[in-house]
Amino acid sequence: NAGVTQTPKFRILKIGQSMTLQCTQDMNHNYMYWYRQDPGMGLKLIYYSVGAGITDKGEVPNGYNVSRSTTEDFPLRLELAAPSQTSVYFCASSPRETAYEQYFGPGTRLTVT
Amino acid sequence: KQEVTQIPAALSVPEGENLVLNCSFTDSAIYNLQWFRQDPGKGLTSLLLIQSSQREQTSGRLNASLDKSSGRSTLYIAASQPGDSATYLCAVRQQTGANNLFFGTGTRLTVIP
């Protein structure tokens, strides 16, 4: 199993540009999550999904959108990039039950200038 | 709102020492608590998961304890090695809105050879 994979690893965007961060997991997990980690801070939840076709907002959803058309993929969309979105983005997944661990991808480092 | 605090923010120890990392949380109504390791520029690796009904979990040289009523968890690392150098994060999952993990800001550990 590859686990949770994310692309790209690094990206620099200009203000106002848009992009999609890709996340794929091959563990057949129903739950998937997007977090952002700002320097020296803990991770904060952006969006999550409990299964294909179902998404919900986390703590910091503004400026982002998600979709979940398949169990494996959970892309995160930035429509109008702003400097405040400079961060490291982590995708995670977990099995159906909340008692289980979350498994994280390697992250995408995004800089908006 | 759940607040998770980790003290100290940074710790340096000589190789071979035993050490304790601390995690405290403000809302004791948690479902579980998870300890992660994060290497520079990398994703998070899950170390230990403690359910709210458990008092401790052990994996190799690592032992995590949980005192839910006092809002505290500790991660004990025995016989530290330079390879243990990393940032250690704790995260709690609430009983309500159980899809969100609340993260601490981490303890950056350096083990000096």
PDB file of C-alpha atoms in Angstrom:
ATOM      1  CA  ASN A   1       0.000   0.000   0.000  1.00  0.00           C
ATOM      2  CA  ALA A   2       1.177   3.510  -0.808  1.00  0.00           C
ATOM      3  CA  GLY A   3      -0.985   4.896   2.011  1.00  0.00           C
ATOM      4  CA  VAL A   4      -1.915   8.567   1.609  1.00  0.00           C
ATOM      5  CA  THR A   5      -0.245  10.374  -1.280  1.00  0.00           C
ATOM      6  CA  GLN A   6      -0.315  14.109  -2.025  1.00  0.00           C
ATOM      7  CA  THR A   7       0.699  16.132  -5.046  1.00  0.00           C
ATOM      8  CA  PRO A   8       2.404  18.464  -5.599  1.00  0.00           C
ATOM      9  CA  LYS A   9       5.055  18.545  -2.859  1.00  0.00           C
ATOM     10  CA  PHE A  10       5.765  22.247  -3.350  1.00  0.00           C
ATOM     11  CA  ARG A  11       4.017  25.082  -5.153  1.00  0.00           C
ATOM     12  CA  ILE A  12       4.360  28.826  -5.451  1.00  0.00           C
ATOM     13  CA  LEU A  13       1.250  30.764  -6.460  1.00  0.00           C
ATOM     14  CA  LYS A  14       0.667  34.387  -7.238  1.00  0.00           C
ATOM     15  CA  ILE A  15      -2.146  36.216  -5.454  1.00  0.00           C
ATOM     16  CA  GLY A  16      -5.456  35.526  -7.159  1.00  0.00           C
ATOM     17  CA  GLN A  17      -4.371  32.315  -8.889  1.00  0.00           C
ATOM     18  CA  SER A  18      -6.177  29.060  -8.303  1.00  0.00           C
ATOM     19  CA  MET A  19      -4.983  25.501  -7.885  1.00  0.00           C
ATOM     20  CA  THR A  20      -6.030  22.055  -6.734  1.00  0.00           C
ATOM     21  CA  LEU A  21      -4.117  20.009  -4.184  1.00  0.00           C
ATOM     22  CA  GLN A  22      -4.504  16.316  -4.861  1.00  0.00           C
ATOM     23  CA  CYS A  23      -4.909  13.611  -2.223  1.00  0.00           C
ATOM     24  CA  THR A  24      -5.339   9.888  -2.795  1.00  0.00           C
ATOM     25  CA  GLN A  25      -5.480   6.958  -0.395  1.00  0.00           C
ATOM     26  CA  ASP A  26      -5.431   3.256  -1.228  1.00  0.00           C
ATOM     27  CA  MET A  27      -6.558   1.883   2.135  1.00  0.00           C
ATOM     28  CA  ASN A  28     -10.295   2.015   1.357  1.00  0.00           C
ATOM     29  CA  HIS A  29     -10.843   4.477   4.192  1.00  0.00           C
ATOM     30  CA  ASN A  30     -14.177   6.241   4.271  1.00  0.00           C
ATOM     31  CA  TYR A  31     -12.992   9.246   6.306  1.00  0.00           C
ATOM     32  CA  MET A  32     -10.666  11.803   4.746  1.00  0.00           C
ATOM     33  CA  TYR A  33      -9.434  15.158   6.031  1.00  0.00           C
ATOM     34  CA  TRP A  34      -7.574  18.285   4.982  1.00  0.00           C
ATOM     35  CA  TYR A  35      -5.479  20.181   7.524  1.00  0.00           C
ATOM     36  CA  ARG A  36      -3.220  23.196   7.306  1.00  0.00           C
ATOM     37  CA  GLN A  37      -0.173  23.782   9.490  1.00  0.00           C
ATOM     38  CA  ASP A  38       1.169  27.291   9.879  1.00  0.00           C
ATOM     39  CA  PRO A  39       4.738  27.795  11.155  1.00  0.00           C
ATOM     40  CA  GLY A  40       5.074  26.950  14.854  1.00  0.00           C
ATOM     41  CA  MET A  41       1.406  26.045  15.111  1.00  0.00           C
ATOM     42  CA  GLY A  42      -0.633  22.903  15.408  1.00  0.00           C
ATOM     43  CA  LEU A  43      -2.725  21.553  12.558  1.00  0.00           C
ATOM     44  CA  LYS A  44      -6.174  22.988  11.915  1.00  0.00           C
ATOM     45  CA  LEU A  45      -8.957  21.154  10.098  1.00  0.00           C
ATOM     46  CA  ILE A  46     -10.132  22.726   6.826  1.00  0.00           C
ATOM     47  CA  TYR A  47     -12.642  20.187   5.485  1.00  0.00           C
ATOM     48  CA  TYR A  48     -13.441  16.548   6.002  1.00  0.00           C
ATOM     49  CA  SER A  49     -15.466  13.808   4.350  1.00  0.00           C
ATOM     50  CA  VAL A  50     -17.122  10.725   5.834  1.00  0.00           C
ATOM     51  CA  GLY A  51     -17.613   9.025   2.493  1.00  0.00           C
ATOM     52  CA  ALA A  52     -17.987   9.540  -1.244  1.00  0.00           C
ATOM     53  CA  GLY A  53     -20.370  12.394  -1.957  1.00  0.00           C
ATOM     54  CA  ILE A  54     -20.324  13.728   1.628  1.00  0.00           C
ATOM     55  CA  THR A  55     -18.191  16.658   2.769  1.00  0.00           C
ATOM     56  CA  ASP A  56     -18.339  19.090   5.674  1.00  0.00           C
ATOM     57  CA  LYS A  57     -16.519  22.152   6.936  1.00  0.00           C
ATOM     58  CA  GLY A  58     -13.873  22.055   9.606  1.00  0.00           C
ATOM     59  CA  GLU A  59     -12.465  24.858  11.713  1.00  0.00           C
ATOM     60  CA  VAL A  60     -10.955  27.017   8.919  1.00  0.00           C
ATOM     61  CA  PRO A  61     -12.866  26.403   5.625  1.00  0.00           C
ATOM     62  CA  ASN A  62     -12.911  29.942   4.189  1.00  0.00           C
ATOM     63  CA  GLY A  63     -11.157  30.245   0.840  1.00  0.00           C
ATOM     64  CA  TYR A  64     -11.247  26.512   0.116  1.00  0.00           C
ATOM     65  CA  ASN A  65     -13.529  23.975  -1.537  1.00  0.00           C
ATOM     66  CA  VAL A  66     -13.517  20.194  -1.662  1.00  0.00           C
ATOM     67  CA  SER A  67     -15.220  17.355  -3.473  1.00  0.00           C
ATOM     68  CA  ARG A  68     -15.345  13.614  -2.894  1.00  0.00           C
ATOM     69  CA  SER A  69     -16.509  11.762  -5.982  1.00  0.00           C
ATOM     70  CA  THR A  70     -14.680   8.528  -5.112  1.00  0.00           C
ATOM     71  CA  THR A  71     -13.556   6.809  -1.924  1.00  0.00           C
ATOM     72  CA  GLU A  72      -9.902   7.184  -2.939  1.00  0.00           C
ATOM     73  CA  ASP A  73      -9.660  10.869  -3.874  1.00  0.00           C
ATOM     74  CA  PHE A  74     -10.258  14.051  -1.900  1.00  0.00           C
ATOM     75  CA  PRO A  75      -8.964  17.134  -3.767  1.00  0.00           C
ATOM     76  CA  LEU A  76      -8.727  20.554  -2.120  1.00  0.00           C
ATOM     77  CA  ARG A  77      -9.366  23.606  -4.293  1.00  0.00           C
ATOM     78  CA  LEU A  78      -8.071  27.137  -3.723  1.00  0.00           C
ATOM     79  CA  GLU A  79      -9.989  29.531  -5.955  1.00  0.00           C
ATOM     80  CA  LEU A  80      -8.377  32.943  -5.309  1.00  0.00           C
ATOM     81  CA  ALA A  81      -5.069  32.421  -3.547  1.00  0.00           C
ATOM     82  CA  ALA A  82      -4.178  34.891  -0.787  1.00  0.00           C
ATOM     83  CA  PRO A  83      -0.935  35.306   1.209  1.00  0.00           C
ATOM     84  CA  SER A  84      -2.815  34.082   4.306  1.00  0.00           C
ATOM     85  CA  GLN A  85      -3.066  30.679   2.617  1.00  0.00           C
ATOM     86  CA  THR A  86       0.696  30.225   2.692  1.00  0.00           C
ATOM     87  CA  SER A  87       1.010  27.064   4.741  1.00  0.00           C
ATOM     88  CA  VAL A  88       1.754  23.356   4.677  1.00  0.00           C
ATOM     89  CA  TYR A  89      -1.296  21.296   3.771  1.00  0.00           C
ATOM     90  CA  PHE A  90      -1.773  17.752   5.014  1.00  0.00           C
ATOM     91  CA  CYS A  91      -4.308  15.212   3.859  1.00  0.00           C
ATOM     92  CA  ALA A  92      -5.272  12.345   6.171  1.00  0.00           C
ATOM     93  CA  SER A  93      -7.572   9.347   6.180  1.00  0.00           C
ATOM     94  CA  SER A  94      -9.002   6.949   8.732  1.00  0.00           C
ATOM     95  CA  PRO A  95     -11.242   3.880   8.743  1.00  0.00           C
ATOM     96  CA  ARG A  96     -14.951   4.106   9.307  1.00  0.00           C
ATOM     97  CA  GLU A  97     -14.924   4.270  13.068  1.00  0.00           C
ATOM     98  CA  THR A  98     -13.670   7.310  14.961  1.00  0.00           C
ATOM     99  CA  ALA A  99     -11.755   5.058  17.362  1.00  0.00           C
ATOM    100  CA  TYR A 100      -9.107   4.459  14.729  1.00  0.00           C
ATOM    101  CA  GLU A 101      -5.921   6.334  13.967  1.00  0.00           C
ATOM    102  CA  GLN A 102      -5.586   8.959  11.284  1.00  0.00           C
ATOM    103  CA  TYR A 103      -2.940   8.346   8.614  1.00  0.00           C
ATOM    104  CA  PHE A 104      -1.266  11.387   7.098  1.00  0.00           C
ATOM    105  CA  GLY A 105       0.227  12.186   3.720  1.00  0.00           C
ATOM    106  CA  PRO A 106       3.648  13.881   3.348  1.00  0.00           C
ATOM    107  CA  GLY A 107       2.182  17.345   2.874  1.00  0.00           C
ATOM    108  CA  THR A 108       2.160  20.098   0.248  1.00  0.00           C
ATOM    109  CA  ARG A 109       4.138  23.262   0.990  1.00  0.00           C
ATOM    110  CA  LEU A 110       2.304  26.210  -0.600  1.00  0.00           C
ATOM    111  CA  THR A 111       3.597  29.767  -0.838  1.00  0.00           C
ATOM    112  CA  VAL A 112       1.375  32.586  -2.084  1.00  0.00           C
ATOM    113  CA  THR A 113       3.201  35.776  -3.075  1.00  0.00           C
TER     114      THR A 113
ATOM    115  CA  LYS B   1     -13.496  25.129  22.349  1.00  0.00           C
ATOM    116  CA  GLN B   2     -10.845  22.533  23.028  1.00  0.00           C
ATOM    117  CA  GLU B   3      -7.353  23.915  23.637  1.00  0.00           C
ATOM    118  CA  VAL B   4      -4.357  21.594  23.559  1.00  0.00           C
ATOM    119  CA  THR B   5      -1.055  22.723  25.064  1.00  0.00           C
ATOM    120  CA  GLN B   6       2.331  21.059  24.917  1.00  0.00           C
ATOM    121  CA  ILE B   7       5.150  21.928  27.273  1.00  0.00           C
ATOM    122  CA  PRO B   8       8.016  22.396  26.754  1.00  0.00           C
ATOM    123  CA  ALA B   9       8.081  23.808  23.233  1.00  0.00           C
ATOM    124  CA  ALA B  10      11.639  22.531  22.793  1.00  0.00           C
ATOM    125  CA  LEU B  11      13.823  20.079  24.652  1.00  0.00           C
ATOM    126  CA  SER B  12      17.450  18.982  24.271  1.00  0.00           C
ATOM    127  CA  VAL B  13      18.756  15.910  26.056  1.00  0.00           C
ATOM    128  CA  PRO B  14      21.934  13.817  25.863  1.00  0.00           C
ATOM    129  CA  GLU B  15      21.660  10.415  24.268  1.00  0.00           C
ATOM    130  CA  GLY B  16      20.555   7.668  26.642  1.00  0.00           C
ATOM    131  CA  GLU B  17      18.402   9.827  28.879  1.00  0.00           C
ATOM    132  CA  ASN B  18      14.784   9.009  29.656  1.00  0.00           C
ATOM    133  CA  LEU B  19      12.436  11.901  29.014  1.00  0.00           C
ATOM    134  CA  VAL B  20       8.797  12.940  29.347  1.00  0.00           C
ATOM    135  CA  LEU B  21       6.776  15.119  27.009  1.00  0.00           C
ATOM    136  CA  ASN B  22       3.617  16.728  28.315  1.00  0.00           C
ATOM    137  CA  CYS B  23       0.245  17.403  26.733  1.00  0.00           C
ATOM    138  CA  SER B  24      -2.725  19.071  28.418  1.00  0.00           C
ATOM    139  CA  PHE B  25      -6.247  19.697  27.151  1.00  0.00           C
ATOM    140  CA  THR B  26      -9.047  21.871  28.471  1.00  0.00           C
ATOM    141  CA  ASP B  27     -12.130  19.757  27.714  1.00  0.00           C
ATOM    142  CA  SER B  28     -12.010  16.286  29.262  1.00  0.00           C
ATOM    143  CA  ALA B  29     -14.884  14.989  27.088  1.00  0.00           C
ATOM    144  CA  ILE B  30     -12.555  13.335  24.610  1.00  0.00           C
ATOM    145  CA  TYR B  31     -12.938  10.193  22.528  1.00  0.00           C
ATOM    146  CA  ASN B  32      -9.247   9.416  22.202  1.00  0.00           C
ATOM    147  CA  LEU B  33      -5.786  10.992  22.178  1.00  0.00           C
ATOM    148  CA  GLN B  34      -3.083  10.369  19.626  1.00  0.00           C
ATOM    149  CA  TRP B  35       0.660  11.068  19.718  1.00  0.00           C
ATOM    150  CA  PHE B  36       2.436  11.813  16.435  1.00  0.00           C
ATOM    151  CA  ARG B  37       6.006  12.299  15.333  1.00  0.00           C
ATOM    152  CA  GLN B  38       6.852  14.864  12.648  1.00  0.00           C
ATOM    153  CA  ASP B  39      10.262  14.993  10.984  1.00  0.00           C
ATOM    154  CA  PRO B  40      11.342  18.255   9.294  1.00  0.00           C
ATOM    155  CA  GLY B  41       9.614  18.697   5.954  1.00  0.00           C
ATOM    156  CA  LYS B  42       7.709  15.447   6.374  1.00  0.00           C
ATOM    157  CA  GLY B  43       4.212  14.324   7.255  1.00  0.00           C
ATOM    158  CA  LEU B  44       2.983  12.991  10.569  1.00  0.00           C
ATOM    159  CA  THR B  45       3.611   9.460  11.747  1.00  0.00           C
ATOM    160  CA  SER B  46       1.239   8.041  14.321  1.00  0.00           C
ATOM    161  CA  LEU B  47       3.040   6.697  17.390  1.00  0.00           C
ATOM    162  CA  LEU B  48       0.350   5.753  19.884  1.00  0.00           C
ATOM    163  CA  LEU B  49      -3.421   6.025  20.185  1.00  0.00           C
ATOM    164  CA  ILE B  50      -5.094   5.945  23.598  1.00  0.00           C
ATOM    165  CA  GLN B  51      -8.853   5.495  23.857  1.00  0.00           C
ATOM    166  CA  SER B  52     -10.637   7.531  26.536  1.00  0.00           C
ATOM    167  CA  SER B  53     -11.252   4.366  28.575  1.00  0.00           C
ATOM    168  CA  GLN B  54      -7.548   3.466  28.643  1.00  0.00           C
ATOM    169  CA  ARG B  55      -4.836   4.677  31.000  1.00  0.00           C
ATOM    170  CA  GLU B  56      -1.766   3.935  28.900  1.00  0.00           C
ATOM    171  CA  GLN B  57      -0.354   2.452  25.733  1.00  0.00           C
ATOM    172  CA  THR B  58       3.129   1.140  25.054  1.00  0.00           C
ATOM    173  CA  SER B  59       5.113   0.633  21.872  1.00  0.00           C
ATOM    174  CA  GLY B  60       8.760  -0.303  22.189  1.00  0.00           C
ATOM    175  CA  ARG B  61      10.586   2.466  24.052  1.00  0.00           C
ATOM    176  CA  LEU B  62       7.488   4.674  24.047  1.00  0.00           C
ATOM    177  CA  ASN B  63       4.820   4.789  26.731  1.00  0.00           C
ATOM    178  CA  ALA B  64       1.872   7.161  26.638  1.00  0.00           C
ATOM    179  CA  SER B  65      -0.404   7.752  29.593  1.00  0.00           C
ATOM    180  CA  LEU B  66      -3.780   9.447  29.802  1.00  0.00           C
ATOM    181  CA  ASP B  67      -5.499  11.063  32.782  1.00  0.00           C
ATOM    182  CA  LYS B  68      -8.744  12.242  31.252  1.00  0.00           C
ATOM    183  CA  SER B  69     -10.179  13.790  34.406  1.00  0.00           C
ATOM    184  CA  SER B  70      -7.206  16.099  34.840  1.00  0.00           C
ATOM    185  CA  GLY B  71      -6.825  16.749  31.114  1.00  0.00           C
ATOM    186  CA  ARG B  72      -3.286  15.427  30.817  1.00  0.00           C
ATOM    187  CA  SER B  73      -1.257  12.998  28.781  1.00  0.00           C
ATOM    188  CA  THR B  74       2.433  12.220  28.865  1.00  0.00           C
ATOM    189  CA  LEU B  75       4.723  10.550  26.358  1.00  0.00           C
ATOM    190  CA  TYR B  76       7.647   8.778  27.985  1.00  0.00           C
ATOM    191  CA  ILE B  77      10.658   7.939  25.822  1.00  0.00           C
ATOM    192  CA  ALA B  78      13.163   5.536  27.347  1.00  0.00           C
ATOM    193  CA  ALA B  79      16.857   5.473  26.536  1.00  0.00           C
ATOM    194  CA  SER B  80      16.641   8.287  23.971  1.00  0.00           C
ATOM    195  CA  GLN B  81      18.576   8.030  20.700  1.00  0.00           C
ATOM    196  CA  PRO B  82      19.628  10.679  18.144  1.00  0.00           C
ATOM    197  CA  GLY B  83      17.074   9.142  15.769  1.00  0.00           C
ATOM    198  CA  ASP B  84      14.343  10.218  18.174  1.00  0.00           C
ATOM    199  CA  SER B  85      15.025  13.869  17.275  1.00  0.00           C
ATOM    200  CA  ALA B  86      11.793  15.240  15.801  1.00  0.00           C
ATOM    201  CA  THR B  87       8.742  17.268  16.737  1.00  0.00           C
ATOM    202  CA  TYR B  88       6.163  15.388  18.787  1.00  0.00           C
ATOM    203  CA  LEU B  89       2.513  16.389  18.492  1.00  0.00           C
ATOM    204  CA  CYS B  90      -0.436  15.306  20.557  1.00  0.00           C
ATOM    205  CA  ALA B  91      -3.994  15.527  19.277  1.00  0.00           C
ATOM    206  CA  VAL B  92      -7.358  14.877  20.917  1.00  0.00           C
ATOM    207  CA  ARG B  93     -10.599  13.817  19.317  1.00  0.00           C
ATOM    208  CA  GLN B  94     -13.753  15.220  20.871  1.00  0.00           C
ATOM    209  CA  GLN B  95     -16.739  13.078  21.719  1.00  0.00           C
ATOM    210  CA  THR B  96     -19.004  15.531  19.940  1.00  0.00           C
ATOM    211  CA  GLY B  97     -18.113  16.495  16.395  1.00  0.00           C
ATOM    212  CA  ALA B  98     -15.829  13.518  16.620  1.00  0.00           C
ATOM    213  CA  ASN B  99     -14.354  14.052  13.180  1.00  0.00           C
ATOM    214  CA  ASN B 100     -12.106  16.842  14.329  1.00  0.00           C
ATOM    215  CA  LEU B 101      -8.666  16.334  15.841  1.00  0.00           C
ATOM    216  CA  PHE B 102      -7.433  19.225  17.988  1.00  0.00           C
ATOM    217  CA  PHE B 103      -3.655  19.488  17.811  1.00  0.00           C
ATOM    218  CA  GLY B 104      -1.106  20.905  20.186  1.00  0.00           C
ATOM    219  CA  THR B 105       1.746  23.023  18.833  1.00  0.00           C
ATOM    220  CA  GLY B 106       4.291  20.299  19.499  1.00  0.00           C
ATOM    221  CA  THR B 107       7.535  19.733  21.385  1.00  0.00           C
ATOM    222  CA  ARG B 108      10.718  19.858  19.310  1.00  0.00           C
ATOM    223  CA  LEU B 109      13.068  17.216  20.706  1.00  0.00           C
ATOM    224  CA  THR B 110      16.807  17.124  20.035  1.00  0.00           C
ATOM    225  CA  VAL B 111      18.813  14.150  21.283  1.00  0.00           C
ATOM    226  CA  ILE B 112      22.503  15.000  21.396  1.00  0.00           C
ATOM    227  CA  PRO B 113      24.931  12.166  20.602  1.00  0.00           C
TER     228      PRO B 113
END
